[in-house]
Amino acid sequence: MENNTTEYDVVIVGSGIGGSIVAKTLSQAGKKVLLLEAGLEAGMSFQKKEAFDNYMGYLNTFYEKAAKVPNSPYPNLKDAPSPDVLDIEPITACQPSTKGYLVQAGPLPFGSDAWRGPGGTTMHWLGSTPRMLPNDFRMKTLYGVGVDWPFDYNTLKPYYEMAEFEIGVSGSVSEQKGPDVDVERDYGENYQFPMKKVPQSYLDKQVIESVPSGFKVFFNGKEHELQFVSTPQGRNSIPNADYPYADIVWNKSSGKLQLQAEKRWNTFTKAYEHVEQRHATYSPVGAVWDDHQGHRCEGNASCVPICPVQAKYNALKTLRKSDPKHIAIRTRSVASKVLTNEETGEVTGIVYKKYENPSSSVFESHVAKGKIYVLAANAIENAKLLLASGIANSSDQVGRNLMDHMVMLTWGLLPKKAYPFRGPGSTTNIPTMRDGEFRKDHAACISPIDNWGWGWPKFSPGSDVENAVAQGMFGESLRNHIHHIVPRQLLLHFECEQTPEPENRVTIDPNYLDNLGNYRPVIHYSASDYMKKAFAEYKKVSDQIFKAAGVQDFTEYTTDNPDHVEYQGKVYNFWGAGHIVGTHRMGNNSKDSVVNENGQTWDHNNLYLVGCGNMPTLGTSNPTLTMSALAFKTSEAILNHLNS
Amino acid sequence: MDKHIPPRLDVFLDISTYLTGFPLIDLQSTGMAEVYFNTIVAHVNPQTIDQFYDACESILKLKSTEAINETIEKELIPNGNYAGLGQKIILMWYLGTWDGNVISAQSYTQSLVWEVAETHPPGAKQPGYNSWSEPPIKINC
């Protein structure tokens, strides 16, 4: 084993949004950062030509893939494999599914994927960025379910603002509504998002108009007003002239990260510059290969898996803002073990395996050394690495409480054409089921209106053509059939908040290793009655919406779908949301949590964890914004730690 | 005429207009005609291809569109006939695929299903900011 003698202030594992926020913030504050990335350097290049060529390679791969699933454009390396939804299959009793990277021990297969490579899973995320609700932080106190967070909404509020700056959120603050939403309380009197809302789709408007005003849906024994809200999202729109901030800077004297208007980081000069008053408006961040491209969403309708113009945020945009004087990046470097001093508990290094050829099992081991260590490798990988190292687990919570939004989909045909398969994946959501007393009985959910027809559950429109042709349709009748059906397709999501369950977990097993001899994650996963009851209630909600809007229901749940459950005699299917959360949760004490409110592990003073794994509960919001807010909070804590 | 144009490309295109419901000019303007023609050559045995085009030629000689369509339905559409070429040709034009595999990046971006669905292939031919908040523009030309 070779020891790298350079000692950094901070060693970070992973270049996704969590790792990139920490790398950017610390290097801009002058700290020496080493970033380890398991994937290939081609994806990390910030030279214009290389970055462009590599990204166009991703796009071409996307075009050529038959199944355009979230990971389809991106390389799946033997030496740093990624979970893939195409590997999901039914699990038979006592026989784990080992088809893909994840070893799925069941009883139900975990339905979500992630990508291990430069930029991480933000390369294929959809980009929806609603905040969590204040009540989401107090689930145990209010509803007797799950656990409370170690702090309340207000504690996270300034960090939410930082995350919204960093991601570049487009949205309308004043339009936000729904249960437990109070704009003035939640956002402050004059708060604005950096960019104006992404226009809601024609399809959204057709659905909203087709439901009578004041329409109520009945669930959990009560009527609830059906509302529709424009979804805040991390894709470029028209800059908001009222947005006051220029950048996030570290204020050493106050020990705080601050959004301010006086200076901003210049990506080209790699230094802060003074902001002239006339330039104070927010500038959209464009493509990593050319900042003049991607200043507006262009309506490619392929956000998942790839935005061809990078108008959608991805973590490379943040990583590119790191100060190159203070950051070293090592790619093809797979963290495999965290070393600790058994007496002091201090982390002393991270062993990583450096490969040349991503398909070869040949590697060299190195040790990365720093004062502080940050694992930001996604919730499954962080848990796996901790378990493989036998550390940070005095609470026995590492790997436990794995959560996702279990997405029950419903689909039908609108009475009139609304023209799906256009625009961002979703621009409107129904917040009605996000909070209420019903959370004592069953899961809450957010319900986005999908802009991409039946693509997710049915692979439309390809499958519509294949089925019609298989039935003997051809020529004009085929053309008319597709022309009549596809533009009327409607898909609703019911993204149900999974609660923390100790037995939904990531474990490791020496029988299951990858090409480099690193552990493959073993996933144990199931749906509780709290979730199943939510499916039953929300299918009824869907029925009521469809009836009011004149939608012909084509939803079909089968036992052939690997993720199927039965509840009170009926079968329901759910899909993974790609929201991998909860495997090293934060809390108030070392007995039942892995990290404190700053992401610092209770067991190891100089080890911090970043990512969705820290979240004690999931809420109904897409977790990336909240995780990014937490990453800023952790960055601030690390800066104070280093300066103390 | 360019001597490199494969023989019977015209038969392939003519029968494709009936199979897909698209006029010749729409098929030609995809730029995919020769690629699809050659995809068949690469995957199907030559004798079957000849028999298929022979059948197509006699069908195309029929007097009425009705007769042509009726005969196509009986002769070319059943999967047991001519190695399923009738259906496979439709799927090539509509989806850019052969046996479920995308033939090329271009075959995806040029696939006809998106036009029929009144949209564009996701990830290509993007219609621009805010376009999705209005009904699609009908381009008549």
Short mmCIF file of C-alpha atoms in Angstrom, two decimals, chain A residues 38-40 58 61 65 69-87 99-102 113-118 355 357-360 381 514-515:
data_model
loop_
_atom_site.label_atom_id
_atom_site.label_comp_id
_atom_site.label_asym_id
_atom_site.label_seq_id
_atom_site.Cartn_x
_atom_site.Cartn_y
_atom_site.Cartn_z
CA ALA A 38 -14.85 6.66 -8.23
CA GLY A 39 -15.79 7.45 -11.85
CA LEU A 40 -13.81 8.52 -14.90
CA TYR A 58 -23.46 10.89 -23.00
CA THR A 61 -25.45 7.09 -25.81
CA LYS A 65 -30.28 3.18 -25.81
CA VAL A 69 -33.89 4.87 -18.08
CA PRO A 70 -32.20 7.35 -15.68
CA ASN A 71 -28.71 5.84 -15.95
CA SER A 72 -28.89 5.11 -19.70
CA PRO A 73 -26.53 7.89 -20.91
CA TYR A 74 -23.83 7.25 -18.33
CA PRO A 75 -21.11 4.62 -18.11
CA ASN A 76 -21.69 1.77 -15.66
CA LEU A 77 -18.18 0.72 -14.66
CA LYS A 78 -17.25 -2.71 -13.40
CA ASP A 79 -14.84 -1.10 -10.95
CA ALA A 80 -17.40 1.41 -9.63
CA PRO A 81 -20.78 -0.09 -10.52
CA SER A 82 -24.08 1.77 -10.24
CA PRO A 83 -27.51 0.45 -9.35
CA ASP A 84 -29.82 0.38 -12.38
CA VAL A 85 -33.61 0.16 -12.51
CA LEU A 86 -33.30 -2.28 -15.41
CA ASP A 87 -31.88 -4.81 -12.96
CA LYS A 99 -28.75 -9.42 -11.30
CA GLY A 100 -27.37 -5.92 -10.89
CA TYR A 101 -24.95 -4.14 -8.59
CA LEU A 102 -27.35 -4.16 -5.65
CA ASP A 113 -31.03 3.91 -8.79
CA ALA A 114 -28.17 6.38 -8.46
CA TRP A 115 -25.13 7.13 -10.57
CA ARG A 116 -21.54 6.80 -9.40
CA GLY A 117 -19.54 9.21 -11.50
CA PRO A 118 -18.60 12.90 -11.80
CA TYR A 355 -7.73 1.59 -11.22
CA ASN A 357 -8.90 0.26 -16.78
CA PRO A 358 -12.45 0.40 -15.36
CA SER A 359 -13.13 -3.20 -16.43
CA SER A 360 -9.95 -4.69 -15.02
CA GLU A 381 -22.45 4.02 -0.62
CA ASP A 514 -17.52 -6.19 -6.87
CA ASN A 515 -14.74 -6.33 -9.46
#
